[in-house]
mmCIF file of C-alpha atoms and ligand atoms in Angstrom:
data_model
loop_
_atom_site.group_PDB
_atom_site.id
_atom_site.type_symbol
_atom_site.label_atom_id
_atom_site.label_comp_id
_atom_site.label_asym_id
_atom_site.label_seq_id
_atom_site.Cartn_x
_atom_site.Cartn_y
_atom_site.Cartn_z
ATOM 1 C CA UNK A 1 -1.522 -12.106 10.049
ATOM 2 C CA UNK A 2 -3.443 -15.394 10.465
ATOM 3 C CA UNK A 3 -7.179 -15.567 9.742
ATOM 4 C CA UNK A 4 -9.625 -15.969 12.636
ATOM 5 C CA UNK A 5 -12.042 -18.851 12.770
ATOM 6 C CA UNK A 6 -15.684 -17.791 13.080
ATOM 7 C CA UNK A 7 -17.496 -20.457 15.164
ATOM 8 C CA UNK A 8 -17.881 -24.247 15.585
ATOM 9 C CA UNK A 9 -20.132 -24.982 12.586
ATOM 10 C CA UNK A 10 -20.826 -21.545 11.128
ATOM 11 C CA UNK A 11 -22.507 -20.976 7.756
ATOM 12 C CA UNK A 12 -21.836 -23.528 5.003
ATOM 13 C CA UNK A 13 -19.324 -21.270 3.297
ATOM 14 C CA UNK A 14 -16.629 -18.905 4.511
ATOM 15 C CA UNK A 15 -16.065 -15.232 3.696
ATOM 16 C CA UNK A 16 -14.824 -14.405 0.208
ATOM 17 C CA UNK A 17 -11.669 -12.594 1.267
ATOM 18 C CA UNK A 18 -9.569 -13.694 4.164
ATOM 19 C CA UNK A 19 -9.550 -11.426 7.220
ATOM 20 C CA UNK A 20 -6.124 -10.223 6.134
ATOM 21 C CA UNK A 21 -6.727 -10.018 2.364
ATOM 22 C CA UNK A 22 -3.637 -12.208 1.936
ATOM 23 C CA UNK A 23 -3.635 -15.411 -0.142
ATOM 24 C CA UNK A 24 -5.291 -18.309 1.652
ATOM 25 C CA UNK A 25 -2.373 -20.539 0.730
ATOM 26 C CA UNK A 26 1.224 -19.510 0.224
ATOM 27 C CA UNK A 27 3.876 -22.075 -0.672
ATOM 28 C CA UNK A 28 7.542 -21.156 -1.007
ATOM 29 C CA UNK A 29 10.228 -23.451 -2.364
ATOM 30 C CA UNK A 30 8.572 -26.536 -0.912
ATOM 31 C CA UNK A 31 10.348 -29.878 -1.094
ATOM 32 C CA UNK A 32 9.706 -33.377 0.198
ATOM 33 C CA UNK A 33 11.937 -36.430 0.044
ATOM 34 C CA UNK A 34 11.195 -39.969 1.086
ATOM 35 C CA UNK A 35 14.692 -41.351 1.458
ATOM 36 C CA UNK A 36 16.157 -41.337 -2.043
ATOM 37 C CA UNK A 37 12.777 -40.446 -3.639
ATOM 38 C CA UNK A 38 12.202 -36.749 -4.349
ATOM 39 C CA UNK A 39 8.435 -36.387 -4.222
ATOM 40 C CA UNK A 40 8.429 -32.569 -4.438
ATOM 41 C CA UNK A 41 11.092 -30.015 -5.237
ATOM 42 C CA UNK A 42 11.112 -26.200 -5.327
ATOM 43 C CA UNK A 43 7.316 -25.780 -5.438
ATOM 44 C CA UNK A 44 6.179 -22.156 -5.100
ATOM 45 C CA UNK A 45 2.555 -21.067 -5.495
ATOM 46 C CA UNK A 46 -0.201 -19.014 -3.916
ATOM 47 C CA UNK A 47 -3.969 -19.418 -3.891
ATOM 48 C CA UNK A 48 -6.451 -16.580 -3.307
ATOM 49 C CA UNK A 49 -9.533 -16.825 -1.106
ATOM 50 C CA UNK A 50 -12.530 -18.171 -2.990
ATOM 51 C CA UNK A 51 -10.515 -19.513 -5.896
ATOM 52 C CA UNK A 52 -10.082 -23.045 -7.205
ATOM 53 C CA UNK A 53 -6.594 -24.377 -7.904
ATOM 54 C CA UNK A 54 -6.271 -27.599 -9.886
ATOM 55 C CA UNK A 55 -3.077 -29.606 -9.479
ATOM 56 C CA UNK A 56 -2.385 -31.803 -12.478
ATOM 57 C CA UNK A 57 0.346 -34.326 -13.100
ATOM 58 C CA UNK A 58 1.214 -37.894 -14.032
ATOM 59 C CA UNK A 59 1.009 -40.743 -11.506
ATOM 60 C CA UNK A 60 3.686 -40.141 -8.901
ATOM 61 C CA UNK A 61 4.129 -36.459 -9.877
ATOM 62 C CA UNK A 62 3.681 -35.349 -6.260
ATOM 63 C CA UNK A 63 0.041 -34.169 -6.207
ATOM 64 C CA UNK A 64 -1.023 -36.093 -3.111
ATOM 65 C CA UNK A 65 2.228 -35.191 -1.380
ATOM 66 C CA UNK A 66 1.542 -31.485 -1.931
ATOM 67 C CA UNK A 67 -2.023 -31.797 -0.618
ATOM 68 C CA UNK A 68 -0.844 -33.877 2.341
ATOM 69 C CA UNK A 69 1.726 -31.245 3.324
ATOM 70 C CA UNK A 70 -0.826 -28.413 3.080
ATOM 71 C CA UNK A 71 -3.343 -30.457 5.082
ATOM 72 C CA UNK A 72 -0.606 -31.190 7.694
ATOM 73 C CA UNK A 73 -0.713 -34.938 7.124
ATOM 74 C CA UNK A 74 2.978 -34.966 6.354
ATOM 75 C CA UNK A 75 5.808 -32.486 6.967
ATOM 76 C CA UNK A 76 7.869 -30.829 4.239
ATOM 77 C CA UNK A 77 11.595 -31.569 4.033
ATOM 78 C CA UNK A 78 12.436 -28.053 2.807
ATOM 79 C CA UNK A 79 10.690 -24.725 2.203
ATOM 80 C CA UNK A 80 7.558 -23.381 3.870
ATOM 81 C CA UNK A 81 3.796 -23.260 3.458
ATOM 82 C CA UNK A 82 1.053 -21.285 5.167
ATOM 83 C CA UNK A 83 -2.696 -21.923 5.100
ATOM 84 C CA UNK A 84 -4.966 -19.087 6.295
ATOM 85 C CA UNK A 85 -1.788 -17.381 7.495
ATOM 86 C CA UNK A 86 -0.682 -20.313 9.691
ATOM 87 C CA UNK A 87 2.508 -22.243 9.092
ATOM 88 C CA UNK A 88 1.725 -25.898 8.301
ATOM 89 C CA UNK A 89 4.688 -27.126 10.337
ATOM 90 C CA UNK A 90 4.613 -24.815 13.367
ATOM 91 C CA UNK A 91 0.860 -24.148 13.626
ATOM 92 C CA UNK A 92 -0.573 -27.443 12.363
ATOM 93 C CA UNK A 93 -3.379 -27.368 14.919
ATOM 94 C CA UNK A 94 -4.568 -23.941 13.734
ATOM 95 C CA UNK A 95 -4.404 -25.068 10.106
ATOM 96 C CA UNK A 96 -6.449 -28.202 10.831
ATOM 97 C CA UNK A 97 -9.229 -26.110 12.408
ATOM 98 C CA UNK A 98 -9.719 -24.272 9.114
ATOM 99 C CA UNK A 99 -9.431 -26.991 6.490
ATOM 100 C CA UNK A 100 -11.069 -30.192 5.316
ATOM 101 C CA UNK A 101 -9.701 -32.952 3.137
ATOM 102 C CA UNK A 102 -11.170 -35.732 1.077
ATOM 103 C CA UNK A 103 -8.474 -38.219 0.282
ATOM 104 C CA UNK A 104 -7.998 -40.253 -2.869
ATOM 105 C CA UNK A 105 -10.169 -42.938 -1.190
ATOM 106 C CA UNK A 106 -13.411 -42.074 0.616
ATOM 107 C CA UNK A 107 -13.264 -42.385 4.409
ATOM 108 C CA UNK A 108 -16.681 -42.820 5.975
ATOM 109 C CA UNK A 109 -17.946 -45.067 8.748
ATOM 110 C CA UNK A 110 -19.552 -47.926 6.823
ATOM 111 C CA UNK A 111 -21.649 -49.078 9.777
ATOM 112 C CA UNK A 112 -23.463 -45.739 10.107
ATOM 113 C CA UNK A 113 -26.153 -44.194 7.936
ATOM 114 C CA UNK A 114 -25.393 -41.073 5.865
ATOM 115 C CA UNK A 115 -27.164 -38.981 8.504
ATOM 116 C CA UNK A 116 -25.343 -40.829 11.296
ATOM 117 C CA UNK A 117 -21.959 -40.074 9.699
ATOM 118 C CA UNK A 118 -22.704 -36.369 9.360
ATOM 119 C CA UNK A 119 -24.147 -36.007 12.870
ATOM 120 C CA UNK A 120 -21.132 -37.836 14.284
ATOM 121 C CA UNK A 121 -18.682 -35.462 12.582
ATOM 122 C CA UNK A 122 -20.632 -32.413 13.780
ATOM 123 C CA UNK A 123 -20.757 -33.754 17.353
ATOM 124 C CA UNK A 124 -17.014 -34.498 17.259
ATOM 125 C CA UNK A 125 -16.521 -30.875 16.278
ATOM 126 C CA UNK A 126 -18.334 -29.814 19.422
ATOM 127 C CA UNK A 127 -21.784 -28.977 18.025
ATOM 128 C CA UNK A 128 -24.833 -29.513 20.293
ATOM 129 C CA UNK A 129 -27.130 -32.371 19.184
ATOM 130 C CA UNK A 130 -29.777 -30.091 17.658
ATOM 131 C CA UNK A 131 -27.269 -28.044 15.637
ATOM 132 C CA UNK A 132 -25.541 -31.262 14.509
ATOM 133 C CA UNK A 133 -28.841 -32.686 13.201
ATOM 134 C CA UNK A 134 -29.673 -29.422 11.451
ATOM 135 C CA UNK A 135 -26.274 -29.343 9.712
ATOM 136 C CA UNK A 136 -26.654 -32.985 8.674
ATOM 137 C CA UNK A 137 -30.078 -32.208 7.136
ATOM 138 C CA UNK A 138 -28.666 -29.210 5.272
ATOM 139 C CA UNK A 139 -25.825 -31.264 3.757
ATOM 140 C CA UNK A 140 -28.025 -34.273 2.937
ATOM 141 C CA UNK A 141 -30.196 -31.917 0.897
ATOM 142 C CA UNK A 142 -27.218 -30.187 -0.790
ATOM 143 C CA UNK A 143 -25.634 -33.472 -1.854
ATOM 144 C CA UNK A 144 -28.824 -35.143 -3.086
ATOM 145 C CA UNK A 145 -28.733 -37.839 -0.406
ATOM 146 C CA UNK A 146 -32.289 -37.377 0.899
ATOM 147 C CA UNK A 147 -33.503 -40.801 -0.300
ATOM 148 C CA UNK A 148 -30.456 -42.577 1.086
ATOM 149 C CA UNK A 149 -30.072 -40.546 4.295
ATOM 150 C CA UNK A 150 -31.130 -43.309 6.655
ATOM 151 C CA UNK A 151 -29.503 -46.230 4.877
ATOM 152 C CA UNK A 152 -26.336 -47.804 6.234
ATOM 153 C CA UNK A 153 -23.518 -46.379 4.100
ATOM 154 C CA UNK A 154 -22.052 -49.853 3.556
ATOM 155 C CA UNK A 155 -24.768 -50.266 0.913
ATOM 156 C CA UNK A 156 -23.794 -47.058 -0.952
ATOM 157 C CA UNK A 157 -22.380 -46.978 -4.458
ATOM 158 C CA UNK A 158 -18.944 -45.439 -5.043
ATOM 159 C CA UNK A 159 -20.488 -42.147 -6.174
ATOM 160 C CA UNK A 160 -22.754 -41.930 -3.147
ATOM 161 C CA UNK A 161 -19.783 -42.575 -0.859
ATOM 162 C CA UNK A 162 -17.843 -39.780 -2.535
ATOM 163 C CA UNK A 163 -20.744 -37.382 -2.057
ATOM 164 C CA UNK A 164 -21.118 -38.369 1.589
ATOM 165 C CA UNK A 165 -17.370 -38.011 2.084
ATOM 166 C CA UNK A 166 -17.478 -34.491 0.640
ATOM 167 C CA UNK A 167 -20.555 -33.622 2.717
ATOM 168 C CA UNK A 168 -18.692 -34.752 5.857
ATOM 169 C CA UNK A 169 -15.857 -32.402 4.875
ATOM 170 C CA UNK A 170 -18.208 -29.445 4.820
ATOM 171 C CA UNK A 171 -19.721 -30.020 8.263
ATOM 172 C CA UNK A 172 -17.231 -27.619 9.830
ATOM 173 C CA UNK A 173 -17.438 -24.860 7.137
ATOM 174 C CA UNK A 174 -13.771 -25.090 6.165
ATOM 175 C CA UNK A 175 -12.056 -22.041 4.721
ATOM 176 C CA UNK A 176 -9.918 -24.316 2.578
ATOM 177 C CA UNK A 177 -11.065 -27.580 1.047
ATOM 178 C CA UNK A 178 -8.563 -30.105 -0.310
ATOM 179 C CA UNK A 179 -9.937 -32.649 -2.763
ATOM 180 C CA UNK A 180 -7.568 -35.373 -3.899
ATOM 181 C CA UNK A 181 -8.981 -36.769 -7.166
ATOM 182 C CA UNK A 182 -12.566 -36.113 -6.015
ATOM 183 C CA UNK A 183 -14.303 -37.361 -9.145
ATOM 184 C CA UNK A 184 -12.303 -40.486 -9.919
ATOM 185 C CA UNK A 185 -14.820 -43.278 -10.436
ATOM 186 C CA UNK A 186 -17.865 -40.997 -10.504
ATOM 187 C CA UNK A 187 -20.449 -41.264 -13.271
ATOM 188 C CA UNK A 188 -20.919 -38.162 -15.477
ATOM 189 C CA UNK A 189 -24.011 -37.019 -13.559
ATOM 190 C CA UNK A 190 -22.330 -37.273 -10.146
ATOM 191 C CA UNK A 191 -19.214 -35.624 -11.574
ATOM 192 C CA UNK A 192 -21.047 -32.569 -12.907
ATOM 193 C CA UNK A 193 -23.021 -32.403 -9.642
ATOM 194 C CA UNK A 194 -19.773 -32.259 -7.713
ATOM 195 C CA UNK A 195 -18.395 -29.590 -10.064
ATOM 196 C CA UNK A 196 -21.476 -27.467 -9.412
ATOM 197 C CA UNK A 197 -20.990 -27.820 -5.660
ATOM 198 C CA UNK A 198 -17.309 -26.907 -5.854
ATOM 199 C CA UNK A 199 -18.069 -23.795 -7.924
ATOM 200 C CA UNK A 200 -20.804 -22.812 -5.475
ATOM 201 C CA UNK A 201 -18.471 -23.187 -2.510
ATOM 202 C CA UNK A 202 -15.747 -21.175 -4.253
ATOM 203 C CA UNK A 203 -18.186 -18.439 -5.205
ATOM 204 C CA UNK A 204 -19.158 -18.109 -1.577
ATOM 205 C CA UNK A 205 -15.565 -17.862 -0.391
ATOM 206 C CA UNK A 206 -14.165 -21.345 0.171
ATOM 207 C CA UNK A 207 -10.730 -21.886 -1.318
ATOM 208 C CA UNK A 208 -10.517 -25.229 -3.098
ATOM 209 C CA UNK A 209 -7.390 -27.152 -4.054
ATOM 210 C CA UNK A 210 -8.111 -30.248 -6.094
ATOM 211 C CA UNK A 211 -5.935 -32.781 -7.796
ATOM 212 C CA UNK A 212 -7.222 -34.373 -10.937
ATOM 213 C CA UNK A 213 -6.297 -36.518 -13.898
ATOM 214 C CA UNK A 214 -9.212 -35.100 -15.888
ATOM 215 C CA UNK A 215 -8.210 -32.136 -18.002
ATOM 216 C CA UNK A 216 -11.810 -31.255 -18.712
ATOM 217 C CA UNK A 217 -12.383 -31.023 -14.974
ATOM 218 C CA UNK A 218 -9.444 -28.646 -14.552
ATOM 219 C CA UNK A 219 -10.618 -26.566 -17.502
ATOM 220 C CA UNK A 220 -14.201 -26.313 -16.247
ATOM 221 C CA UNK A 221 -13.498 -25.789 -12.550
ATOM 222 C CA UNK A 222 -10.180 -24.158 -11.924
ATOM 223 C CA UNK A 223 -9.286 -20.485 -11.802
ATOM 224 C CA UNK A 224 -5.629 -21.514 -11.826
ATOM 225 C CA UNK A 225 -3.691 -24.632 -12.736
ATOM 226 C CA UNK A 226 -0.401 -26.029 -11.587
ATOM 227 C CA UNK A 227 1.153 -28.865 -13.567
ATOM 228 C CA UNK A 228 3.620 -31.041 -11.674
ATOM 229 C CA UNK A 229 6.099 -33.409 -13.298
ATOM 230 C CA UNK A 230 8.504 -35.455 -11.195
ATOM 231 C CA UNK A 231 7.792 -33.243 -8.167
ATOM 232 C CA UNK A 232 8.460 -29.876 -9.842
ATOM 233 C CA UNK A 233 6.083 -27.250 -11.214
ATOM 234 C CA UNK A 234 6.466 -27.338 -15.001
ATOM 235 C CA UNK A 235 3.681 -24.839 -15.755
ATOM 236 C CA UNK A 236 1.193 -22.637 -13.946
ATOM 237 C CA UNK A 237 -1.413 -20.027 -14.821
ATOM 238 C CA UNK A 238 -5.059 -19.793 -15.795
ATOM 239 C CA UNK A 239 -6.374 -22.399 -18.227
ATOM 240 C CA UNK A 240 -6.528 -19.678 -20.912
ATOM 241 C CA UNK A 241 -2.931 -18.577 -20.269
ATOM 242 C CA UNK A 242 -1.625 -22.110 -20.503
ATOM 243 C CA UNK A 243 -3.495 -22.791 -23.714
ATOM 244 C CA UNK A 244 -2.156 -19.565 -25.220
ATOM 245 C CA UNK A 245 1.399 -20.414 -24.165
ATOM 246 C CA UNK A 246 1.623 -23.929 -25.525
ATOM 247 C CA UNK A 247 -0.966 -24.562 -28.172
ATOM 248 C CA UNK A 248 -1.670 -22.095 -30.960
ATOM 249 C CA UNK A 249 -5.059 -21.526 -32.525
ATOM 250 C CA UNK A 250 -5.403 -23.330 -35.814
ATOM 251 C CA UNK A 251 -7.192 -21.920 -38.853
ATOM 252 C CA UNK A 252 -8.397 -24.388 -41.483
ATOM 253 C CA UNK A 253 -9.652 -22.884 -44.758
ATOM 254 C CA UNK A 254 -11.397 -25.035 -47.345
ATOM 255 C CA UNK A 255 -11.289 -23.874 -50.997
ATOM 256 C CA UNK A 256 -13.420 -24.975 -53.943
ATOM 257 C CA UNK A 257 -10.472 -25.977 -56.169
ATOM 258 C CA UNK A 258 -6.741 -26.731 -56.276
ATOM 259 C CA UNK A 259 -5.841 -23.376 -57.799
ATOM 260 C CA UNK A 260 -7.343 -21.324 -54.920
ATOM 261 C CA UNK A 261 -5.810 -23.647 -52.362
ATOM 262 C CA UNK A 262 -2.326 -23.242 -53.895
ATOM 263 C CA UNK A 263 -2.761 -19.487 -54.065
ATOM 264 C CA UNK A 264 -3.718 -19.448 -50.349
ATOM 265 C CA UNK A 265 -0.672 -21.533 -49.485
ATOM 266 C CA UNK A 266 1.604 -18.819 -50.936
ATOM 267 C CA UNK A 267 -0.417 -15.975 -49.470
ATOM 268 C CA UNK A 268 -0.420 -17.488 -45.964
ATOM 269 C CA UNK A 269 3.343 -17.992 -46.187
ATOM 270 C CA UNK A 270 3.750 -14.332 -47.210
ATOM 271 C CA UNK A 271 1.828 -13.406 -44.026
ATOM 272 C CA UNK A 272 4.487 -15.194 -41.975
ATOM 273 C CA UNK A 273 2.449 -18.350 -41.265
ATOM 274 C CA UNK A 274 3.511 -21.929 -41.905
ATOM 275 C CA UNK A 275 0.568 -23.359 -43.824
ATOM 276 C CA UNK A 276 0.053 -26.999 -44.749
ATOM 277 C CA UNK A 277 -1.992 -28.024 -47.789
ATOM 278 C CA UNK A 278 -4.221 -31.071 -48.000
ATOM 279 C CA UNK A 279 -4.197 -31.331 -51.844
ATOM 280 C CA UNK A 280 -7.114 -33.764 -52.025
ATOM 281 C CA UNK A 281 -9.544 -31.807 -49.844
ATOM 282 C CA UNK A 282 -8.232 -28.333 -50.907
ATOM 283 C CA UNK A 283 -7.815 -27.449 -47.225
ATOM 284 C CA UNK A 284 -5.041 -25.137 -46.037
ATOM 285 C CA UNK A 285 -4.278 -25.355 -42.316
ATOM 286 C CA UNK A 286 -2.039 -22.996 -40.373
ATOM 287 C CA UNK A 287 -1.228 -22.360 -36.725
ATOM 288 C CA UNK A 288 -2.168 -18.805 -35.783
ATOM 289 C CA UNK A 289 0.134 -17.748 -32.942
ATOM 290 C CA UNK A 290 -1.638 -14.431 -32.235
ATOM 291 C CA UNK A 291 -5.374 -13.750 -32.409
ATOM 292 C CA UNK A 292 -4.725 -10.600 -34.499
ATOM 293 C CA UNK A 293 -3.255 -12.664 -37.359
ATOM 294 C CA UNK A 294 -6.657 -14.020 -38.351
ATOM 295 C CA UNK A 295 -7.832 -10.587 -39.597
ATOM 296 C CA UNK A 296 -5.096 -10.049 -42.285
ATOM 297 C CA UNK A 297 -5.691 -13.605 -43.419
ATOM 298 C CA UNK A 298 -9.411 -13.033 -43.960
ATOM 299 C CA UNK A 299 -8.705 -9.616 -45.511
ATOM 300 C CA UNK A 300 -6.272 -11.133 -48.040
ATOM 301 C CA UNK A 301 -8.824 -13.767 -49.050
ATOM 302 C CA UNK A 302 -11.461 -11.073 -49.469
ATOM 303 C CA UNK A 303 -9.161 -8.663 -51.348
ATOM 304 C CA UNK A 304 -8.348 -11.203 -54.059
ATOM 305 C CA UNK A 305 -11.944 -12.373 -54.290
ATOM 306 C CA UNK A 306 -11.035 -15.985 -53.540
ATOM 307 C CA UNK A 307 -14.045 -18.152 -52.786
ATOM 308 C CA UNK A 308 -13.926 -19.865 -49.415
ATOM 309 C CA UNK A 309 -16.072 -22.934 -48.787
ATOM 310 C CA UNK A 310 -15.379 -23.075 -45.060
ATOM 311 C CA UNK A 311 -13.201 -21.389 -42.450
ATOM 312 C CA UNK A 312 -12.818 -22.783 -38.934
ATOM 313 C CA UNK A 313 -10.623 -21.535 -36.122
ATOM 314 C CA UNK A 314 -9.891 -24.138 -33.449
ATOM 315 C CA UNK A 315 -8.741 -23.224 -29.946
ATOM 316 C CA UNK A 316 -6.040 -25.416 -28.428
ATOM 317 C CA UNK A 317 -7.308 -27.865 -25.818
ATOM 318 C CA UNK A 318 -5.887 -28.405 -22.380
ATOM 319 C CA UNK A 319 -5.023 -31.936 -23.520
ATOM 320 C CA UNK A 320 -2.601 -30.473 -26.088
ATOM 321 C CA UNK A 321 -1.050 -28.252 -23.413
ATOM 322 C CA UNK A 322 -0.698 -31.165 -21.036
ATOM 323 C CA UNK A 323 0.848 -33.488 -23.581
ATOM 324 C CA UNK A 324 3.272 -30.793 -24.763
ATOM 325 C CA UNK A 325 4.360 -30.097 -21.177
ATOM 326 C CA UNK A 326 4.913 -33.727 -20.421
ATOM 327 C CA UNK A 327 6.889 -34.219 -23.631
ATOM 328 C CA UNK A 328 9.062 -31.242 -22.603
ATOM 329 C CA UNK A 329 9.503 -32.548 -19.048
ATOM 330 C CA UNK A 330 10.393 -35.974 -20.403
ATOM 331 C CA UNK A 331 12.945 -34.480 -22.838
ATOM 332 C CA UNK A 332 14.571 -32.529 -19.985
ATOM 333 C CA UNK A 333 14.716 -35.635 -17.818
ATOM 334 C CA UNK A 334 16.290 -37.546 -20.705
ATOM 335 C CA UNK A 335 18.815 -34.776 -21.272
ATOM 336 C CA UNK A 336 19.804 -34.698 -17.633
ATOM 337 C CA UNK A 337 20.207 -38.445 -17.376
ATOM 338 C CA UNK A 338 23.870 -39.488 -17.068
HETATM 339 N N1 ATP B 401 5.117 -42.622 2.170
HETATM 340 C C1 ATP B 401 5.900 -42.663 1.096
HETATM 341 N N2 ATP B 401 7.084 -43.319 1.147
HETATM 342 C C2 ATP B 401 7.897 -43.367 0.066
HETATM 343 N N3 ATP B 401 7.636 -42.768 -1.113
HETATM 344 C C3 ATP B 401 6.474 -42.116 -1.221
HETATM 345 C C4 ATP B 401 5.541 -42.018 -0.127
HETATM 346 N N4 ATP B 401 4.485 -41.282 -0.534
HETATM 347 C C5 ATP B 401 4.734 -40.939 -1.812
HETATM 348 N N5 ATP B 401 5.932 -41.432 -2.209
HETATM 349 C C6 ATP B 401 6.536 -41.243 -3.544
HETATM 350 O O1 ATP B 401 6.498 -39.851 -3.849
HETATM 351 C C7 ATP B 401 6.201 -39.648 -5.218
HETATM 352 C C8 ATP B 401 4.970 -38.773 -5.340
HETATM 353 O O2 ATP B 401 3.836 -39.509 -4.886
HETATM 354 P P1 ATP B 401 2.377 -38.893 -4.834
HETATM 355 O O3 ATP B 401 1.497 -39.878 -4.149
HETATM 356 O O4 ATP B 401 2.449 -37.530 -4.265
HETATM 357 O O5 ATP B 401 2.019 -38.794 -6.393
HETATM 358 P P2 ATP B 401 0.634 -38.417 -7.095
HETATM 359 O O6 ATP B 401 0.943 -37.335 -8.073
HETATM 360 O O7 ATP B 401 -0.403 -38.175 -6.086
HETATM 361 O O8 ATP B 401 0.324 -39.756 -7.911
HETATM 362 P P3 ATP B 401 -1.099 -40.447 -8.299
HETATM 363 O O9 ATP B 401 -1.588 -39.745 -9.527
HETATM 364 O O10 ATP B 401 -0.713 -41.857 -8.604
HETATM 365 O O11 ATP B 401 -2.025 -40.342 -7.131
HETATM 366 C C9 ATP B 401 6.060 -41.027 -5.842
HETATM 367 O O12 ATP B 401 7.304 -41.391 -6.400
HETATM 368 C C10 ATP B 401 5.735 -41.916 -4.650
HETATM 369 O O13 ATP B 401 6.192 -43.229 -4.866
HETATM 370 MG MG1 MG B 402 -2.243 -39.077 -5.613
#
């Protein structure tokens, strides 16, 4: 059953669970072709209320196309998608009343001030003048635009434009917020500020779908990730799940001499690992596929009284996951080529 809309402007955030308890977004076997170009194919995913989904992928992977379909800016060629329980093709009007979108390029009226832009959006949404001004004030404060509120936005820096663009999106308290590369071109301070805002919105119930090229951003912000390659989902899950699937933890043990290092090489092999020895630094490195394998390794070192100078366990990074996935997708594409 579709979710009801509360009122014209409402509180800044929406309720944590949808009225129906169903996912806020449900996508089944979605596809989109532009003539001979397949922009999306067989995409299936769902996003819960109050969660953040990050869509990753190379240039041309289909990220913007996916967001555009969900935000009803373009129609799918195959499959279906619902947002807040409404079908994006049949009930586009209902979907648009519940969402907001910031595109890859900020869209604000350059001739108006920051306040003027926000009041205009609120008025266009049907808010009385007083309520529109109050909402503008609230958002100006939230996005750190107090100093610049009454300056013409033409004079704004790229980061200030982005913040104003996002503020304009929140005028109508959307249940779902789509952010297409929201932090591209932002300085580190503006970027972390935007991350804080996104987390705050999600915590208070807004569902956020963002596309990004920054793996750190996906790692820090997203509850779930979807990686697209050539229009298809090549991996999905939580950041932790994806790291566990692709990259193994690595243990690096430094020994005081060559003898101990050689002994460890044999011992690690006996434990089923595939260790590599750096003979000059006396360091033995091994991928640890399961967390539980670190304990027998430490126990063996202890049991034989081998001195250890240093032991570090490194978690895989999302960068490793991403690169591995893209290598795999590239290999498949190469295989399938005639
Ligand atoms: N209007 C269009 N007409 C024709 N082809 C299009 C159109 N829009 C997108 N495409 C193609 O669809 C594919 C996916 O494009 P899309 O913009 O979704 O990628 P993206 O992942 O957002 O890329 P980027 O990281 O560069 O923003 C690309 O091959 C692109 O050229
Ligand atoms: Mg794009």
